[in-house]
Amino acid sequence: VQLQASGGGLVQAGGSMRLSCAGSGRSFNGYNMGWFRQAPGKEREFVAAISWDGRITAYADSVKDRFTISRDNTKNTMYLQMDSLKPDDTAVYYCATSRGWNLRAADFGSWGQGTQVTVSS
């Protein structure tokens, strides 16, 4: 499956933004999915994950209660609703698939091109 993240841009601190991750080539039904982000000079870090059926979710402590991950397998699309954004959320956001639930970047694949999110103070 090929993934493409979109929806990034520039937003003021406290604002909201919704990212989308569209899959093509084959269905990603059956894959767990995740969002990661990478800020300049930093390693790629886990943001959120969702199980193949959408029933289980996980979040990094830094985004818990502010971000919401969801998916629509009928549209082959995953989403990340980001609220109460902070300047520290500025990064390139990537989506990826995984057969497991280790929530580490090394366990994910099919990385799509990321989308830049910039939060101004």
Coordinates of N, CA, C and O in Angstrom, one line a residue:
V1 N 0.8 -1.2 0.0 CA 0.0 0.0 0.0 C 0.9 1.2 0.0 O 1.9 1.3 0.6
Q2 N 0.5 2.2 -0.8 CA 1.2 3.5 -0.8 C 0.4 4.5 -0.1 O -0.8 4.6 -0.2
L3 N 1.1 5.3 0.8 CA 0.4 6.3 1.6 C 0.8 7.7 1.2 O 2.0 8.0 0.9
Q4 N -0.1 8.6 1.4 CA 0.1 10.1 1.1 C -0.5 10.9 2.2 O -1.8 10.8 2.4
A5 N 0.3 11.6 3.0 CA -0.2 12.4 4.1 C -0.5 13.8 3.5 O 0.2 14.3 2.6
S6 N -1.6 14.5 4.0 CA -1.9 15.8 3.5 C -2.7 16.5 4.6 O -3.0 16.0 5.7
G7 N -2.9 17.8 4.4 CA -3.6 18.6 5.4 C -2.8 19.6 6.2 O -3.3 20.3 7.0
G8 N -1.5 19.5 6.1 CA -0.6 20.4 6.9 C -0.7 21.8 6.4 O -1.3 22.1 5.4
G9 N 0.0 22.7 7.2 CA 0.0 24.1 6.9 C 0.5 24.9 8.1 O 1.1 24.3 9.0
L10 N 0.1 26.1 8.1 CA 0.5 27.1 9.1 C -0.7 27.4 10.0 O -1.8 27.7 9.4
V11 N -0.6 27.3 11.3 CA -1.7 27.6 12.2 C -1.1 28.3 13.4 O 0.0 28.1 13.8
Q12 N -1.9 29.2 14.0 CA -1.5 29.8 15.3 C -1.6 28.9 16.5 O -2.5 28.0 16.4
A13 N -0.8 29.1 17.5 CA -0.9 28.3 18.7 C -2.4 28.4 19.2 O -3.0 29.5 19.2
G14 N -2.9 27.3 19.7 CA -4.2 27.2 20.1 C -5.2 26.8 19.1 O -6.4 26.4 19.4
G15 N -4.8 26.8 17.8 CA -5.7 26.4 16.7 C -5.8 24.9 16.5 O -5.2 24.1 17.2
S16 N -6.5 24.6 15.4 CA -6.7 23.2 15.1 C -6.3 22.9 13.6 O -6.3 23.8 12.8
M17 N -6.1 21.6 13.4 CA -5.8 21.2 12.0 C -6.1 19.7 11.9 O -6.0 19.0 12.9
R18 N -6.5 19.3 10.7 CA -6.8 17.9 10.5 C -6.0 17.3 9.4 O -6.0 17.8 8.3
L19 N -5.2 16.3 9.7 CA -4.4 15.6 8.7 C -5.1 14.4 8.2 O -5.9 13.8 8.9
S20 N -4.8 14.1 6.9 CA -5.4 12.9 6.3 C -4.2 12.0 5.8 O -3.2 12.6 5.4
C21 N -4.5 10.7 5.7 CA -3.5 9.8 5.2 C -4.3 8.9 4.2 O -5.1 8.1 4.7
A22 N -4.1 9.0 3.0 CA -4.8 8.3 2.0 C -4.0 7.1 1.5 O -2.8 7.3 1.1
G23 N -4.6 5.9 1.4 CA -3.8 4.8 0.9 C -4.3 4.4 -0.5 O -5.4 4.6 -0.9
S24 N -3.3 4.0 -1.3 CA -3.6 3.6 -2.7 C -2.8 2.3 -3.0 O -1.9 1.9 -2.3
G25 N -3.2 1.7 -4.1 CA -2.5 0.4 -4.5 C -3.1 -0.8 -3.9 O -3.3 -1.8 -4.6
R26 N -3.5 -0.8 -2.7 CA -4.2 -1.9 -2.1 C -4.8 -1.4 -0.8 O -4.4 -0.4 -0.3
S27 N -5.8 -2.1 -0.3 CA -6.5 -1.7 0.9 C -5.6 -1.8 2.1 O -4.7 -2.7 2.2
F28 N -5.7 -0.8 3.0 CA -4.9 -1.0 4.3 C -5.8 -1.6 5.4 O -5.4 -1.5 6.5
N29 N -7.0 -2.1 5.0 CA -7.8 -2.8 6.0 C -7.0 -4.0 6.4 O -6.5 -4.8 5.6
G30 N -6.8 -4.2 7.7 CA -6.0 -5.3 8.2 C -4.7 -4.8 8.8 O -4.0 -5.6 9.5
Y31 N -4.3 -3.6 8.5 CA -3.1 -3.0 9.0 C -3.4 -2.1 10.2 O -4.3 -1.3 10.1
N32 N -2.6 -2.2 11.2 CA -2.6 -1.1 12.2 C -1.9 0.1 11.5 O -1.1 0.0 10.6
M33 N -2.3 1.3 11.9 CA -1.8 2.5 11.3 C -1.2 3.4 12.4 O -1.7 3.4 13.5
G34 N -0.3 4.3 12.0 CA 0.3 5.2 12.9 C 0.7 6.5 12.3 O 0.9 6.7 11.1
W35 N 0.7 7.6 13.2 CA 1.3 8.9 12.8 C 2.6 9.1 13.6 O 2.6 8.8 14.8
F36 N 3.5 9.6 12.9 CA 4.8 10.0 13.5 C 5.1 11.4 13.1 O 4.6 11.9 12.1
R37 N 6.1 12.0 13.8 CA 6.5 13.3 13.4 C 8.0 13.5 13.6 O 8.6 12.8 14.4
Q38 N 8.5 14.4 12.8 CA 10.0 14.7 12.9 C 10.2 16.1 12.8 O 9.9 16.8 11.8
A39 N 10.8 16.7 13.8 CA 11.2 18.1 13.8 C 12.6 18.3 13.4 O 13.4 17.3 13.5
P40 N 13.0 19.4 12.9 CA 14.4 19.6 12.5 C 15.4 19.3 13.6 O 15.3 19.7 14.7
G41 N 16.4 18.4 13.2 CA 17.4 18.1 14.2 C 17.0 17.1 15.2 O 17.8 16.7 16.1
K42 N 15.8 16.5 15.1 CA 15.3 15.5 16.1 C 15.0 14.2 15.4 O 14.8 14.2 14.2
E43 N 14.9 13.2 16.2 CA 14.5 11.9 15.6 C 13.0 11.8 15.4 O 12.2 12.5 16.0
R44 N 12.6 10.9 14.5 CA 11.2 10.7 14.3 C 10.6 10.1 15.5 O 11.1 9.2 16.1
E45 N 9.5 10.7 15.9 CA 8.8 10.2 17.2 C 7.4 9.8 16.9 O 6.7 10.3 16.1
F46 N 7.0 8.8 17.7 CA 5.6 8.4 17.7 C 4.6 9.4 18.1 O 4.9 10.2 19.1
V47 N 3.5 9.5 17.5 CA 2.4 10.5 17.8 C 1.2 9.7 18.2 O 0.6 9.9 19.3
A48 N 0.7 8.9 17.4 CA -0.6 8.1 17.6 C -0.7 6.9 16.8 O -0.1 6.9 15.7
A49 N -1.5 5.9 17.2 CA -1.7 4.7 16.4 C -3.1 4.3 16.6 O -3.8 4.6 17.6
I50 N -3.6 3.5 15.6 CA -4.9 3.0 15.7 C -4.9 1.6 15.1 O -4.2 1.3 14.1
S51 N -5.7 0.7 15.7 CA -5.7 -0.7 15.3 C -6.4 -0.9 14.0 O -7.1 0.1 13.5
W52 N -6.3 -2.0 13.4 CA -6.8 -2.2 12.0 C -8.3 -2.0 12.0 O -8.8 -1.6 10.9
D53 N -9.0 -2.3 13.1 CA -10.5 -2.1 13.1 C -10.9 -0.8 13.8 O -12.1 -0.6 13.9
G54 N -10.0 0.0 14.2 CA -10.3 1.2 14.8 C -10.7 1.2 16.3 O -11.0 2.2 16.9
R55 N -10.7 0.0 16.8 CA -11.2 -0.1 18.2 C -10.1 0.3 19.3 O -10.5 0.6 20.4
I56 N -8.9 0.2 18.9 CA -7.8 0.5 19.9 C -7.0 1.6 19.4 O -6.6 1.7 18.2
T57 N -6.7 2.6 20.3 CA -5.9 3.7 19.9 C -4.8 3.9 21.0 O -5.0 3.5 22.1
A58 N -3.7 4.6 20.6 CA -2.7 4.9 21.5 C -2.1 6.3 21.2 O -2.1 6.6 20.0
Y59 N -1.6 7.0 22.2 CA -1.1 8.4 21.9 C 0.2 8.6 22.7 O 0.3 8.1 23.8
A60 N 1.0 9.4 22.2 CA 2.2 9.9 22.9 C 1.6 10.8 24.1 O 0.6 11.5 23.9
D61 N 2.3 10.8 25.2 CA 1.9 11.6 26.3 C 1.8 13.1 25.9 O 0.9 13.8 26.4
S62 N 2.7 13.5 25.0 CA 2.7 14.9 24.6 C 1.5 15.4 23.8 O 1.3 16.6 23.7
V63 N 0.7 14.5 23.3 CA -0.4 14.9 22.5 C -1.7 14.3 23.0 O -2.8 14.7 22.5
K64 N -1.6 13.5 24.1 CA -2.8 12.9 24.7 C -3.8 14.0 25.1 O -3.4 15.1 25.6
D65 N -5.1 13.8 24.8 CA -6.2 14.8 25.1 C -6.2 16.0 24.2 O -7.1 16.9 24.4
R66 N -5.3 16.1 23.3 CA -5.3 17.1 22.3 C -5.5 16.6 20.9 O -6.1 17.3 20.0
F67 N -5.0 15.4 20.6 CA -5.0 14.8 19.2 C -6.0 13.6 19.3 O -6.1 12.9 20.3
T68 N -6.6 13.4 18.1 CA -7.5 12.3 18.0 C -7.3 11.6 16.7 O -7.3 12.2 15.6
I69 N -6.9 10.3 16.7 CA -6.7 9.5 15.5 C -8.0 8.7 15.2 O -8.7 8.2 16.1
S70 N -8.2 8.6 13.9 CA -9.4 7.8 13.4 C -9.1 7.3 12.1 O -8.1 7.7 11.4
R71 N -10.0 6.4 11.6 CA -9.8 5.8 10.2 C -11.1 5.5 9.7 O -12.1 5.2 10.4
D72 N -11.2 5.4 8.3 CA -12.3 5.0 7.6 C -11.8 4.0 6.6 O -11.3 4.4 5.5
N73 N -12.0 2.7 6.9 CA -11.4 1.7 6.0 C -12.2 1.7 4.6 O -11.6 1.2 3.6
T74 N -13.4 2.1 4.6 CA -14.2 2.2 3.4 C -13.6 3.2 2.4 O -13.8 3.1 1.2
K75 N -12.9 4.2 2.9 CA -12.3 5.2 2.1 C -10.8 5.0 2.1 O -10.1 5.9 1.5
N76 N -10.2 4.0 2.7 CA -8.8 3.8 2.8 C -8.1 5.0 3.3 O -7.0 5.4 2.7
T77 N -8.6 5.6 4.3 CA -8.1 6.9 4.8 C -8.0 6.9 6.3 O -8.9 6.4 7.0
M78 N -6.9 7.5 6.8 CA -6.8 7.7 8.2 C -6.7 9.2 8.5 O -6.2 9.9 7.6
Y79 N -7.1 9.6 9.7 CA -7.1 11.0 10.0 C -6.4 11.3 11.4 O -6.2 10.4 12.2
L80 N -5.9 12.5 11.5 CA -5.4 13.0 12.8 C -5.9 14.4 13.1 O -5.5 15.3 12.4
Q81 N -6.9 14.4 14.0 CA -7.4 15.7 14.4 C -6.6 16.3 15.5 O -6.4 15.7 16.5
M82 N -6.0 17.5 15.2 CA -5.1 18.1 16.2 C -5.7 19.4 16.7 O -6.0 20.3 15.9
D83 N -5.9 19.5 18.0 CA -6.5 20.6 18.6 C -5.5 21.2 19.6 O -4.6 20.5 20.0
S84 N -5.8 22.4 20.0 CA -4.9 23.1 21.0 C -3.5 23.0 20.6 O -2.6 22.6 21.5
L85 N -3.2 23.3 19.4 CA -1.8 23.1 18.9 C -0.8 24.0 19.6 O -1.2 25.2 20.0
K86 N 0.4 23.5 19.7 CA 1.5 24.3 20.4 C 2.6 24.4 19.4 O 2.8 23.6 18.5
P87 N 3.5 25.4 19.6 CA 4.7 25.5 18.7 C 5.5 24.3 18.7 O 6.1 23.9 17.7
D88 N 5.5 23.5 19.9 CA 6.3 22.3 19.9 C 5.8 21.2 19.0 O 6.4 20.2 18.8
D89 N 4.6 21.4 18.5 CA 4.0 20.4 17.6 C 4.5 20.6 16.2 O 4.2 19.8 15.3
T90 N 5.3 21.6 15.9 CA 5.8 21.9 14.6 C 6.7 20.8 14.2 O 7.7 20.4 14.9
A91 N 6.4 20.2 13.0 CA 7.2 19.0 12.5 C 6.6 18.6 11.2 O 5.6 19.1 10.8
V92 N 7.3 17.7 10.5 CA 6.8 17.0 9.4 C 6.1 15.8 9.9 O 6.7 15.0 10.7
Y93 N 4.8 15.6 9.6 CA 4.0 14.5 10.0 C 4.0 13.4 9.0 O 3.7 13.7 7.8
Y94 N 4.2 12.1 9.4 CA 4.2 11.0 8.5 C 3.2 10.0 8.9 O 2.9 9.8 10.1
C95 N 2.6 9.2 8.0 CA 1.8 8.1 8.3 C 2.4 6.8 7.8 O 3.2 6.8 6.9
A96 N 2.1 5.7 8.5 CA 2.7 4.4 8.1 C 1.8 3.3 8.6 O 0.9 3.5 9.4
T97 N 2.2 2.1 8.1 CA 1.4 0.9 8.5 C 2.3 -0.1 9.3 O 3.5 0.0 9.3
S98 N 1.6 -0.9 10.1 CA 2.3 -2.0 10.8 C 1.4 -3.2 11.0 O 0.2 -3.0 11.2
R99 N 2.0 -4.3 11.1 CA 1.2 -5.6 11.4 C 1.2 -5.8 12.9 O 0.4 -6.5 13.4
G100 N 2.1 -5.2 13.6 CA 2.2 -5.4 15.0 C 1.7 -4.1 15.8 O 1.1 -3.2 15.2
W101 N 2.0 -4.1 17.1 CA 1.6 -3.0 18.0 C 2.7 -2.6 18.9 O 2.6 -2.3 20.1
N102 N 4.0 -2.5 18.3 CA 5.1 -2.1 19.1 C 5.3 -0.6 19.2 O 6.0 -0.1 20.0
L103 N 4.6 0.1 18.3 CA 4.6 1.6 18.3 C 5.9 2.2 18.2 O 6.2 3.4 18.7
R104 N 6.9 1.5 17.6 CA 8.2 2.1 17.3 C 8.3 2.3 15.8 O 7.8 1.5 15.0
A105 N 9.0 3.4 15.4 CA 9.1 3.7 14.0 C 9.7 2.5 13.2 O 9.3 2.3 12.1
A106 N 10.6 1.8 13.8 CA 11.3 0.7 13.1 C 10.3 -0.5 12.8 O 10.6 -1.3 11.9
D107 N 9.2 -0.5 13.5 CA 8.2 -1.6 13.2 C 7.1 -1.1 12.2 O 6.2 -1.9 12.0
F108 N 7.2 0.1 11.7 CA 6.3 0.5 10.7 C 6.9 0.6 9.3 O 8.1 0.7 9.2
G109 N 6.0 0.5 8.3 CA 6.5 0.5 6.9 C 5.5 1.3 6.1 O 4.6 1.9 6.5
S110 N 5.8 1.2 4.8 CA 5.0 1.9 3.8 C 4.9 3.4 4.1 O 3.8 4.0 3.9
W111 N 6.0 4.0 4.5 CA 6.0 5.4 4.9 C 5.6 6.3 3.7 O 6.2 6.1 2.6
G112 N 4.7 7.1 3.9 CA 4.3 8.1 2.9 C 5.1 9.3 3.0 O 5.9 9.5 3.9
Q113 N 5.0 10.2 2.0 CA 5.6 11.5 2.1 C 4.9 12.3 3.2 O 3.7 12.2 3.3
G114 N 5.6 13.0 4.0 CA 5.1 13.7 5.1 C 4.4 15.0 4.7 O 4.5 15.4 3.5
T115 N 3.7 15.6 5.7 CA 3.1 16.9 5.5 C 3.6 17.8 6.6 O 3.6 17.4 7.7
Q116 N 4.0 19.0 6.2 CA 4.6 20.0 7.2 C 3.5 20.6 8.0 O 2.5 21.2 7.4
V117 N 3.6 20.6 9.3 CA 2.8 21.4 10.2 C 3.6 22.4 10.9 O 4.6 22.0 11.6
T118 N 3.2 23.6 10.8 CA 3.9 24.7 11.5 C 3.0 25.5 12.4 O 1.9 25.9 11.9
V119 N 3.3 25.5 13.7 CA 2.5 26.2 14.7 C 3.2 27.5 15.1 O 4.3 27.4 15.7
S120 N 2.7 28.6 14.9 CA 3.3 29.9 15.3 C 2.8 30.3 16.7 O 1.7 30.1 17.1
S121 N 3.7 31.0 17.4 CA 3.4 31.4 18.7 C 2.8 32.8 18.7 O 2.7 33.5 17.8

